[in-house]
Short mmCIF file of C-alpha atoms in Angstrom, two decimals:
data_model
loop_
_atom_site.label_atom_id
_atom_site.label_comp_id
_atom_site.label_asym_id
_atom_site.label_seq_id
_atom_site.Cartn_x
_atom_site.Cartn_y
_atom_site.Cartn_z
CA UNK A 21 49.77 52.96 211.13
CA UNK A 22 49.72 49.09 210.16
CA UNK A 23 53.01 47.88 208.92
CA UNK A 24 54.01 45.28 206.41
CA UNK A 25 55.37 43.44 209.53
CA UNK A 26 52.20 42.97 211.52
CA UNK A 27 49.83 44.45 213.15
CA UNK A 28 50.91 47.35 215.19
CA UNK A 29 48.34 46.22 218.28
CA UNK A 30 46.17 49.35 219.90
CA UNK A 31 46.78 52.01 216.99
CA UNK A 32 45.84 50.18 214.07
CA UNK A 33 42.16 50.70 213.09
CA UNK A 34 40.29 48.16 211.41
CA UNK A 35 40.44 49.36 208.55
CA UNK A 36 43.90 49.83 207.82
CA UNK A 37 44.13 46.12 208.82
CA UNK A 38 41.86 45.68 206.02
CA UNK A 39 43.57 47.63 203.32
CA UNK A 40 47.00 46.70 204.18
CA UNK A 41 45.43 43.07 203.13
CA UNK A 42 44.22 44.15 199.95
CA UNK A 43 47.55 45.96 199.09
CA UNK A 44 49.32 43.16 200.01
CA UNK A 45 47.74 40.77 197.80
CA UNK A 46 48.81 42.88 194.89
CA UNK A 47 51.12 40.45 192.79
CA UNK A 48 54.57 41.15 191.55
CA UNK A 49 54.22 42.69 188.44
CA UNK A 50 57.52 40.61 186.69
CA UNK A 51 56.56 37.77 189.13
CA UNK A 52 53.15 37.70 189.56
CA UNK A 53 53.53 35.07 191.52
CA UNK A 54 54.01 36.38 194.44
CA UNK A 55 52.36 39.26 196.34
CA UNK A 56 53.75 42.18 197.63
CA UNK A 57 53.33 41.69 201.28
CA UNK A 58 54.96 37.95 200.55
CA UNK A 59 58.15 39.86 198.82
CA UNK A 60 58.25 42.58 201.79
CA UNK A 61 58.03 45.46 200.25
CA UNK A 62 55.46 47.03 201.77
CA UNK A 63 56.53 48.99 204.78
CA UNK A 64 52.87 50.14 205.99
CA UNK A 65 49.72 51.97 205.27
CA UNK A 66 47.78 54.73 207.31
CA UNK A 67 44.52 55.89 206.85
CA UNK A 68 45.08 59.91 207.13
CA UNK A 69 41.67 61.07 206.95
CA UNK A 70 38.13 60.11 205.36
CA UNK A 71 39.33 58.39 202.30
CA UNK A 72 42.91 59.26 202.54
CA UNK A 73 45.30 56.47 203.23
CA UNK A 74 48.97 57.06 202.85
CA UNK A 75 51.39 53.51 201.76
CA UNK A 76 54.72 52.85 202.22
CA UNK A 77 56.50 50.63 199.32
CA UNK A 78 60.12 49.74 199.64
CA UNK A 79 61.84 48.72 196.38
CA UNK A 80 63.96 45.24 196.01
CA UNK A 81 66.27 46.96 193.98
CA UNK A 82 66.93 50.67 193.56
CA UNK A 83 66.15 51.04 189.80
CA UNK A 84 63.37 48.49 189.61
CA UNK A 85 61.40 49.34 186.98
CA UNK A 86 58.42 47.65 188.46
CA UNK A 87 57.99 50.24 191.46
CA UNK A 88 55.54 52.67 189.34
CA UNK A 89 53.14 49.34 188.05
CA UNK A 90 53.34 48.24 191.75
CA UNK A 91 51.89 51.87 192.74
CA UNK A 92 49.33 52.02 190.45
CA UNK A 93 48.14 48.77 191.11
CA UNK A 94 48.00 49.73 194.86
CA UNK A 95 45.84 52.70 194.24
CA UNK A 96 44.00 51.03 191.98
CA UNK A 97 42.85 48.43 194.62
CA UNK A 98 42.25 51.09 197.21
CA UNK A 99 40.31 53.14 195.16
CA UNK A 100 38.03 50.48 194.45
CA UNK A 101 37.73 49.71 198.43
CA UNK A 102 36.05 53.57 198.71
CA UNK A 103 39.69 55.23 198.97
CA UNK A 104 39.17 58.75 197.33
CA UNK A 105 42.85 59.89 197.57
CA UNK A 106 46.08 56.88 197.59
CA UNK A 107 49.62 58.75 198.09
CA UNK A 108 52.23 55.83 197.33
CA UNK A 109 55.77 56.87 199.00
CA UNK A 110 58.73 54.75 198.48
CA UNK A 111 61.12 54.37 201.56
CA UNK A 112 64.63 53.15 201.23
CA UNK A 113 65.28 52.73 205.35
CA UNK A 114 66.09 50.26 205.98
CA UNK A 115 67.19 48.70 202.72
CA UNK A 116 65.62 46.02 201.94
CA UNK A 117 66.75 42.07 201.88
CA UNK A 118 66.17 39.16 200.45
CA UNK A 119 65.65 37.93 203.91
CA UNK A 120 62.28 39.98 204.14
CA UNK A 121 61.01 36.99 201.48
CA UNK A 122 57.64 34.91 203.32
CA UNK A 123 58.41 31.50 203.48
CA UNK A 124 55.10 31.14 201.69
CA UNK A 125 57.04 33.55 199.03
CA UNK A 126 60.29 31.45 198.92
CA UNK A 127 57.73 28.10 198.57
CA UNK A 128 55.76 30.39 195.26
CA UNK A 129 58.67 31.32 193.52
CA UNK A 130 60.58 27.68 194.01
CA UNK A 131 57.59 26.22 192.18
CA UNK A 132 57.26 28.73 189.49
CA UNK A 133 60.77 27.59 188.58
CA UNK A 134 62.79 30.49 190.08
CA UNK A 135 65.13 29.34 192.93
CA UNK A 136 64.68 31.55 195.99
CA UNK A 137 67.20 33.30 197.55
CA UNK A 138 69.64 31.90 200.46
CA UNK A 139 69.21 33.46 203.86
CA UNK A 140 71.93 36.19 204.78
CA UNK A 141 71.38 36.62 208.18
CA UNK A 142 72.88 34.29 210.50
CA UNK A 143 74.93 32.43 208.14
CA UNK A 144 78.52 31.33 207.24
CA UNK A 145 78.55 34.47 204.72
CA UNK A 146 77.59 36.79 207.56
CA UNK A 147 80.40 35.24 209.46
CA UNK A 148 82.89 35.92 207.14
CA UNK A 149 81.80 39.21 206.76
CA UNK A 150 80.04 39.49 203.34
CA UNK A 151 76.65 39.80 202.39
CA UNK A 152 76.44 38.48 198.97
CA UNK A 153 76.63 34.64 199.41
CA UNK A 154 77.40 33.81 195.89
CA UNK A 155 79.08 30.25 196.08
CA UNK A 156 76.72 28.14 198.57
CA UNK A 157 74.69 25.43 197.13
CA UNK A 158 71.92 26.63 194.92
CA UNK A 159 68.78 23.50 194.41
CA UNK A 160 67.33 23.33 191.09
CA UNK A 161 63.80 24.49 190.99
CA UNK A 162 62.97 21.95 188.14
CA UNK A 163 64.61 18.45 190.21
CA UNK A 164 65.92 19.20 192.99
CA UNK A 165 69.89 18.73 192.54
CA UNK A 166 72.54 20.81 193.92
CA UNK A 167 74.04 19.96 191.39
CA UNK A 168 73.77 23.36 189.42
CA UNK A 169 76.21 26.39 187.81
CA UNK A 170 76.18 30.34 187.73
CA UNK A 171 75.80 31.50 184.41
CA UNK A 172 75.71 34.98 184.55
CA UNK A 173 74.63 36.86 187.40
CA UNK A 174 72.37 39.21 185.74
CA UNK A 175 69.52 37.38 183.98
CA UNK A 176 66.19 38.80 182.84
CA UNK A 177 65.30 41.18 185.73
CA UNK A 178 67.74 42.96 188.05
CA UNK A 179 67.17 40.62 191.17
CA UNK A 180 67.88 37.45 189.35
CA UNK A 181 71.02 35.59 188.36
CA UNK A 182 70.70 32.86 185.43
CA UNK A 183 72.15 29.61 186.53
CA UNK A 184 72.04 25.80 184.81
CA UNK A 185 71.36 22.48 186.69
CA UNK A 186 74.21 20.18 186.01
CA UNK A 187 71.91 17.04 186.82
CA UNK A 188 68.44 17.85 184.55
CA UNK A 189 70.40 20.51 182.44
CA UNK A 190 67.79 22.97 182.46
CA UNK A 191 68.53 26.97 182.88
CA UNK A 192 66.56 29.01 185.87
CA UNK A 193 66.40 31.85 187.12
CA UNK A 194 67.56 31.91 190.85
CA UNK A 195 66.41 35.23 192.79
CA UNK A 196 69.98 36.25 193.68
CA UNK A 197 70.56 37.66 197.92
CA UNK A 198 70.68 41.07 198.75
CA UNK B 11 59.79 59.52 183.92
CA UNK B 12 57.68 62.62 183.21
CA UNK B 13 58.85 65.37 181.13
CA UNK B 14 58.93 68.66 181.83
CA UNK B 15 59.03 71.85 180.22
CA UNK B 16 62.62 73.76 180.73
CA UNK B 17 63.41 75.80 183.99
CA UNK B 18 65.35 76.68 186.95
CA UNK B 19 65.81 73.80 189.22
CA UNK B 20 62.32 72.86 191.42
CA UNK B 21 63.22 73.27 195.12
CA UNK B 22 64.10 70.28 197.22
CA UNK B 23 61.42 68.23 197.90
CA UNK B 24 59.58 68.68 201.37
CA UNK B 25 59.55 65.36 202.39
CA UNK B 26 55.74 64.95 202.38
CA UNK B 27 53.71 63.80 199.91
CA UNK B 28 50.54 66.27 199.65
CA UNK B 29 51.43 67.26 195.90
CA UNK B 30 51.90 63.83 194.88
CA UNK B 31 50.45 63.57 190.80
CA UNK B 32 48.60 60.45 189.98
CA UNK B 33 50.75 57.78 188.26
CA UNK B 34 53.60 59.14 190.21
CA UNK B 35 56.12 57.73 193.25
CA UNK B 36 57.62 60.57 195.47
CA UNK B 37 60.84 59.84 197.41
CA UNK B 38 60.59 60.44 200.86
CA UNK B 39 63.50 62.52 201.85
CA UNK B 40 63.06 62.72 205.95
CA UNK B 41 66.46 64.17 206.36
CA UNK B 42 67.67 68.00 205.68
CA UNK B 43 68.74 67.68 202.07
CA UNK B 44 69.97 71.18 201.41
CA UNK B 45 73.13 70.63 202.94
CA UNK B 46 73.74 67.37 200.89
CA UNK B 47 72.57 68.69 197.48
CA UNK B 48 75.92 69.53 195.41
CA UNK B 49 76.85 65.91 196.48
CA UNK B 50 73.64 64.49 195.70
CA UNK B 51 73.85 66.47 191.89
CA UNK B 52 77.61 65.38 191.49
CA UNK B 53 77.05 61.64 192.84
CA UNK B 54 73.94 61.62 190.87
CA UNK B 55 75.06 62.81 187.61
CA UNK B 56 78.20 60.30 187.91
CA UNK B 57 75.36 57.27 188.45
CA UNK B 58 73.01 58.63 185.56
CA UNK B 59 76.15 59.59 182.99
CA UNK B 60 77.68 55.82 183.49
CA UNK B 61 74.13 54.20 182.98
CA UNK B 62 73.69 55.83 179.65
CA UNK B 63 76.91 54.39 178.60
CA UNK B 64 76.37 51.05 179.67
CA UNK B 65 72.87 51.35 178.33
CA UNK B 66 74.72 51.84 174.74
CA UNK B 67 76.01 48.36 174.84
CA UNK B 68 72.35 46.85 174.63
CA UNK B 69 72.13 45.11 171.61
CA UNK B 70 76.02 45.61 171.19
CA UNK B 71 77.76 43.22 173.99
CA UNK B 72 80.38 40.77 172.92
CA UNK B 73 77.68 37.55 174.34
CA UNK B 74 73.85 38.16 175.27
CA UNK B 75 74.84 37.73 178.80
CA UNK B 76 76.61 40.77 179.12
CA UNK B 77 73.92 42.36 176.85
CA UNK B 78 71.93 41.78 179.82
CA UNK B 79 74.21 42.15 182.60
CA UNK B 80 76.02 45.54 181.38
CA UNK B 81 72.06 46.79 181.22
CA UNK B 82 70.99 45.40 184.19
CA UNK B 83 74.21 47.34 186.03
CA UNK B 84 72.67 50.49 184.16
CA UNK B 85 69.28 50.03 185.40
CA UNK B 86 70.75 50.21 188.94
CA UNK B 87 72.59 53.00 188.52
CA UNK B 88 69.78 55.12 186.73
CA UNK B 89 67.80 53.95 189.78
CA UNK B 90 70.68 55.73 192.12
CA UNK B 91 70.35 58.70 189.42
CA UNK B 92 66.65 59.22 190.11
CA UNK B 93 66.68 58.96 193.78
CA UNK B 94 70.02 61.61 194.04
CA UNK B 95 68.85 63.82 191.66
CA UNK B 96 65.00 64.21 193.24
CA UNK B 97 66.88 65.52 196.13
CA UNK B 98 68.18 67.98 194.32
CA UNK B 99 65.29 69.18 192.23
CA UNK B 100 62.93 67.73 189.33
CA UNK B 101 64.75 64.69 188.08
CA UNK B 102 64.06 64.72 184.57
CA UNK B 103 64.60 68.72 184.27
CA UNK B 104 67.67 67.94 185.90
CA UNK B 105 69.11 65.20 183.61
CA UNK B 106 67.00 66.11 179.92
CA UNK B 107 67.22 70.30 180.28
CA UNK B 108 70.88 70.75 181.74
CA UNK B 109 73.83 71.65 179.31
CA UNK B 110 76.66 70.11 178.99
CA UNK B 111 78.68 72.88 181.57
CA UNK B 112 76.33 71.70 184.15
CA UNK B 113 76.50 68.57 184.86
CA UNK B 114 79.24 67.56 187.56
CA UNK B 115 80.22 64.35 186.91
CA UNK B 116 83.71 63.04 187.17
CA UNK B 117 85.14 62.49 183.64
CA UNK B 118 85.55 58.91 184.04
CA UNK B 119 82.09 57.77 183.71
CA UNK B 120 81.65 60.10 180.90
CA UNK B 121 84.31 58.01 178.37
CA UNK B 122 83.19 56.63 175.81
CA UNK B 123 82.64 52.60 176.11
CA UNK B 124 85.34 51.72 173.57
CA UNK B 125 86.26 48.09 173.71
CA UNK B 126 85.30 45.71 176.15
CA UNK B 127 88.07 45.83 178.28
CA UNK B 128 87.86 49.49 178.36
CA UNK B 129 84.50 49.24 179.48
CA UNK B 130 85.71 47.05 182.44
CA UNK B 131 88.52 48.79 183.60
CA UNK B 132 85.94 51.60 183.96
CA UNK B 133 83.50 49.73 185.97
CA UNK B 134 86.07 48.11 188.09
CA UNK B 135 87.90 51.52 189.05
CA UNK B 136 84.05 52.78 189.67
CA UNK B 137 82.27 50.39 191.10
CA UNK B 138 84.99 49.86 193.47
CA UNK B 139 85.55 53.55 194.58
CA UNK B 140 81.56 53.72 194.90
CA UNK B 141 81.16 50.32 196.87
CA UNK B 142 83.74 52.52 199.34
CA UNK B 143 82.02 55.55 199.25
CA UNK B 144 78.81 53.98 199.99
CA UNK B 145 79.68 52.21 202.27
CA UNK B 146 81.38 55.37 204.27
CA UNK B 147 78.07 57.20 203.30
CA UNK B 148 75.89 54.27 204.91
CA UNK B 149 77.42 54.54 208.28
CA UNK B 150 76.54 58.21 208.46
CA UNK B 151 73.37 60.48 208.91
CA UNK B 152 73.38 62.43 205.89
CA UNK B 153 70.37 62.73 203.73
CA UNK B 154 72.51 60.52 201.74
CA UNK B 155 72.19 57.39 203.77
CA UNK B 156 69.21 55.56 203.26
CA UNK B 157 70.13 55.68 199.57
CA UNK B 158 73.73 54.97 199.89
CA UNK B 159 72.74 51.55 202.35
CA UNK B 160 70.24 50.85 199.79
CA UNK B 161 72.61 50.82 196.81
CA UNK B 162 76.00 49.40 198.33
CA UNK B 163 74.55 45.90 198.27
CA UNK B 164 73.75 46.38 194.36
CA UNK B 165 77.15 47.93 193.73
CA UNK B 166 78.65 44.90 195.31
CA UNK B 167 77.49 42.89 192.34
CA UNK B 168 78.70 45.33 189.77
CA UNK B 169 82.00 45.07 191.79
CA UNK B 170 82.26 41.32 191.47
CA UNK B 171 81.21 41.45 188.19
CA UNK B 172 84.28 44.01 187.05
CA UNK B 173 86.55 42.33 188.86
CA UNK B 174 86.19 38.58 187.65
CA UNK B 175 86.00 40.30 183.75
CA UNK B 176 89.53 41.58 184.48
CA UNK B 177 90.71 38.10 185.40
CA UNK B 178 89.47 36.85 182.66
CA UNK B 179 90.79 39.20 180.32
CA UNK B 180 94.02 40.13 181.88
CA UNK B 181 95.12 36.43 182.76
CA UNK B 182 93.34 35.15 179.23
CA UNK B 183 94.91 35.03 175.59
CA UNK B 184 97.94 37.32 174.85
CA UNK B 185 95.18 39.50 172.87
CA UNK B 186 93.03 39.66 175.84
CA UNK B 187 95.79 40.58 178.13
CA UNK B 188 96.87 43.69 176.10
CA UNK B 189 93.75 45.14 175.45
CA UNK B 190 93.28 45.23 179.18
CA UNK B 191 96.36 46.53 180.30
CA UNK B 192 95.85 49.03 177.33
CA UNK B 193 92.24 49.86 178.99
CA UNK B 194 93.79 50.34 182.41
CA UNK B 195 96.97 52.52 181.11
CA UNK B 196 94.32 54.43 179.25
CA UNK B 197 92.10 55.85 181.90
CA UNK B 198 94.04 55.42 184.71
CA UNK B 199 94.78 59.25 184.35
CA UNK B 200 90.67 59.65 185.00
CA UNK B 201 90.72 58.09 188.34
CA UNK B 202 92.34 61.02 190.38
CA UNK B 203 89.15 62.92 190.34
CA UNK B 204 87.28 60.36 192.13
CA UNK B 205 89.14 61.62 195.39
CA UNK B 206 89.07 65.52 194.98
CA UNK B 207 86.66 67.02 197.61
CA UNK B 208 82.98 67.21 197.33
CA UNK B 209 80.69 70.18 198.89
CA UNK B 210 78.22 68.75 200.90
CA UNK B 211 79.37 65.01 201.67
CA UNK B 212 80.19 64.17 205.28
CA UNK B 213 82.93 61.49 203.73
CA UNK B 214 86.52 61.96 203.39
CA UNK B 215 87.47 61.56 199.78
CA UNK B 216 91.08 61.70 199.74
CA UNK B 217 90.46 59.05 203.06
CA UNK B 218 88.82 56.56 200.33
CA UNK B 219 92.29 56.84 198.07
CA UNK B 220 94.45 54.13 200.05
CA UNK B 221 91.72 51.54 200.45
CA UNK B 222 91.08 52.25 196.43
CA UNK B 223 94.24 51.74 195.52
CA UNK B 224 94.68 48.54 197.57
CA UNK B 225 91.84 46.48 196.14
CA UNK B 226 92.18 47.91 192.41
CA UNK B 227 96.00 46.89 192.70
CA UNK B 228 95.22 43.18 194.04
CA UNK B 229 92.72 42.49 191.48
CA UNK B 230 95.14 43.87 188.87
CA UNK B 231 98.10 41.55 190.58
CA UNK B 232 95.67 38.79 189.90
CA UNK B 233 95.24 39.27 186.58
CA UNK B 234 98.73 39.54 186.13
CA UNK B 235 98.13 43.46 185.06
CA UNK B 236 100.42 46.30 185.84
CA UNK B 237 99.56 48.86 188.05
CA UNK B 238 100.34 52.34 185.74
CA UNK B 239 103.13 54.16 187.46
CA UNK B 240 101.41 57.29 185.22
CA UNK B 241 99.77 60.62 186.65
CA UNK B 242 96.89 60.22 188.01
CA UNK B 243 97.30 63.03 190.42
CA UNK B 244 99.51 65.46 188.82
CA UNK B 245 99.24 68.02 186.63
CA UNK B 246 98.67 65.54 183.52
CA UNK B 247 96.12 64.15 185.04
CA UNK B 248 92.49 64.54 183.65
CA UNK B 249 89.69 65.59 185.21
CA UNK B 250 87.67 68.56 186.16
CA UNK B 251 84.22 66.93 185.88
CA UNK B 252 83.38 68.18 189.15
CA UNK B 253 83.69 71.53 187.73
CA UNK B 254 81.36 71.28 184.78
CA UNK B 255 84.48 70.89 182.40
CA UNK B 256 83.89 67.78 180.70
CA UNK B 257 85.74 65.72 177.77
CA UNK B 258 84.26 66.44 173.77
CA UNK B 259 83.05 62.70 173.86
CA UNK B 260 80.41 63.96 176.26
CA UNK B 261 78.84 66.72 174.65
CA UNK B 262 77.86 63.72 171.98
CA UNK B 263 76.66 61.61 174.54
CA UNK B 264 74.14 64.24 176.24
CA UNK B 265 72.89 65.17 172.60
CA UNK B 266 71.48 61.56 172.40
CA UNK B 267 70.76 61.35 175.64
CA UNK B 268 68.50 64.48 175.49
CA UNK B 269 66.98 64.62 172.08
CA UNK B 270 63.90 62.87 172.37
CA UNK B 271 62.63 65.26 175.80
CA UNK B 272 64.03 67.83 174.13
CA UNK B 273 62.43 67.64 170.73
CA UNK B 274 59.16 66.32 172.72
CA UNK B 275 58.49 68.80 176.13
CA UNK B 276 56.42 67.11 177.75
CA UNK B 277 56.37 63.79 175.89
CA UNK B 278 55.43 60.58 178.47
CA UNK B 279 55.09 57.14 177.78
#
């Protein structure tokens, strides 16, 4: 078993090394911009036999409607790389967080105009003993300024929140922490 | 979502993933779910009842941001639906082939949406007793868990959202005001049930009351909104949800709900 984390040294063939790479590379399907091993969400893939390979997908939110695109993109991409049979399981343990966002991710999604989320762990909002850190600074993905508003915190998929920059008065979508 | 023909309730799922159809995600569900599965039907059917209401203000919501946001909650919940009820058996013959008698809701989530405060004053008095419940449910071992972790940090948003609507609202225009504390009076008798016992949960209901009551009456002191002295515990108090005894307003809601499944077995996108 490889997971989404690194290698697992020793019990990970060369193989699943391989495929894990290949899943991961599967964009976002609402944010195609990013991959799924830069978002996080995959937990880890097995090979269970000759042609079998087993993959564990997390979801960012509970009720994403992107989770049954995401599989069939997976097996789609496995199957192509000589994988007869692709079982797709979603895990919820542990939940996932924003947190589990690549730095390469954050660095995507900042210049595809959504802002990325703030880091949970560690911070002042960890401190005080909440994990949604809704009133921190949030930088404009279009110039920069801090200088921007909440407008709602739903916007056009469940993860983001639609906010205004006060400086360049453009909307965006900031990818809101969980 | 699948659809499948009508009948009796699939066993729980195994936890492996052998059987799994093309085109389809199974759950993993590592932990003994038997135990947990009246819970899992009850919480379950509260999650998917409420996002078919809020789903009903799409296209409907006073500004398009809480077109989107009210729908957005809804998505979450259905998510919490699916997961809960595919621990209990096959999700969509669980929520498109049950009658009315057999769902196990609480009656709350079941009223209508009326106006948008009374919208509000139902998602704050539910969103806050779930972000409790969760919570509780996180800590523990149950089968419950995973899901429960997952979903507390999504409730936490529909809990902020509810509560800054009732500021606005109760501490608004005169108009504004009314209508909430009209909303609140209203279904206050509904929020009882939330804290009657549940088969199969390793949480204290009744425990979850207090804390409840606390944080619904400070956001209601902020908004400069009475807390209803009225019954929400006695014998005019409403709600036997849990029981399969559910308001006419529902019976309504589950006919639209199910019509298309039922008028296509079978029918997938």
């Amino acid at each position: 078993m490889v997971t989404g984390q690194g290698s697992a040294a020793g019990t990970a063939s060369g193989l699943e090394e391989e495929l894990l790479r290949l899943a991961g590379e599967v964009p976002d399907p609402e944010l195609p911009v990013v991959s799924l091993a830069e978002l996080g969400i995959l937990r880890g893939l097995r090979v269970t036999g000759p042609g079998r390979v087993e993959v564990e997908l997390t979801p960012t939110y509970t009720g994403c409607p992107a989770l049954d695109t995401m599989a069939t993109d997976i097996r789609e991409v496995l199957t192509a790389h000589g994988m007869s049979e692709v079982a797709v399981r979603t895990v919820l343990s542990p939940a996932w967080s924003t947190d589990a966002i690549s730095a390469e991710g954050r660095r995507k999604l900042a210049e595809h105009g959504v802002a990325p989320p703030r880091p949970l762990s560690g911070g002042a909002d960890e401190a005080a003993g909440g994990p949604v850190a809704v009133e921190l600074r949030v930088r404009c993905p279009h110039c920069g300024s801090t200088d921007t508003r909440m407008l709602s915190r739903f916007s056009s998929t469940a993860c983001k929140a639609l906010r205004r920059c006060d400086s360049c008065h453009e909307p965006f979508d900031h990818f809101k922490e969980l | 979502m699948t659809a499948q023909p009508q009948s009796t309730p699939a066993p729980p799922p195994s936890g492996t993933t052998s059987g799994t159809a093309p085109g389809s995600v199974s759950v993993a569900a590592p932990r003994p779910v038997r135990a947990a599965a009246p819970a899992a039907l009850a919480l379950g059917d509260d999650a998917l009842v409420l996002a078919q209401r809020l789903g009903e203000w799409a296209g409907n919501a006073p500004v398009l941001e809480e077109d989107v946001a009210l729908t957005n909650i809804a998505l979450d919940l259905l998510g919490q639906a699916r997961t809960l009820l595919s621990l209990v058996g096959d999700e969509d013959e669980l929520a498109f082939g049950r009658e009315e008698h057999e769902f196990r809701n609480v009656q709350l989530v079941e009223r209508p949406n009326g106006d948008f405060a009374e919208t509000i004053a139902r998602q704050l008095f539910f969103s806050v007793h779930q972000e409790l419940l969760f919570t509780a449910l996180a800590a523990g071992d149950s089968a419950l868990a995973p899901l429960a972790a997952k979903a507390v940090k999504e409730v936490a948003y529909h809990r902020d959202h509810a509560e800054r609507w009732t500021l606005r609202l109760g501490d608004g225009t005169e108009e504004s005001h009314r209508r909430m504390q009209d909303a609140v009076d209203g279904l206050w008798r509904y929020t009882g049930e939330l804290f009657e016992p549940l088969d199969g949960l390793d949480v204290d209901l009744a425990g979850l009351r207090a804390p409840w009551l606390e944080r619904v009456t400070a956001v209601l002191g902020r908004a400069t909104l009475e807390v209803p002295q009225g019954a929400d515990r006695t014998p005019w108090a409403a709600g036997a949800g849990r029981q399969g005894v559910h308001t006419e307003a529902f019976g309504r809601m589950l006919a639209e709900m199910q019509h298309l499944h039922r008028a296509h077995p079978g029918a997938s996108w």
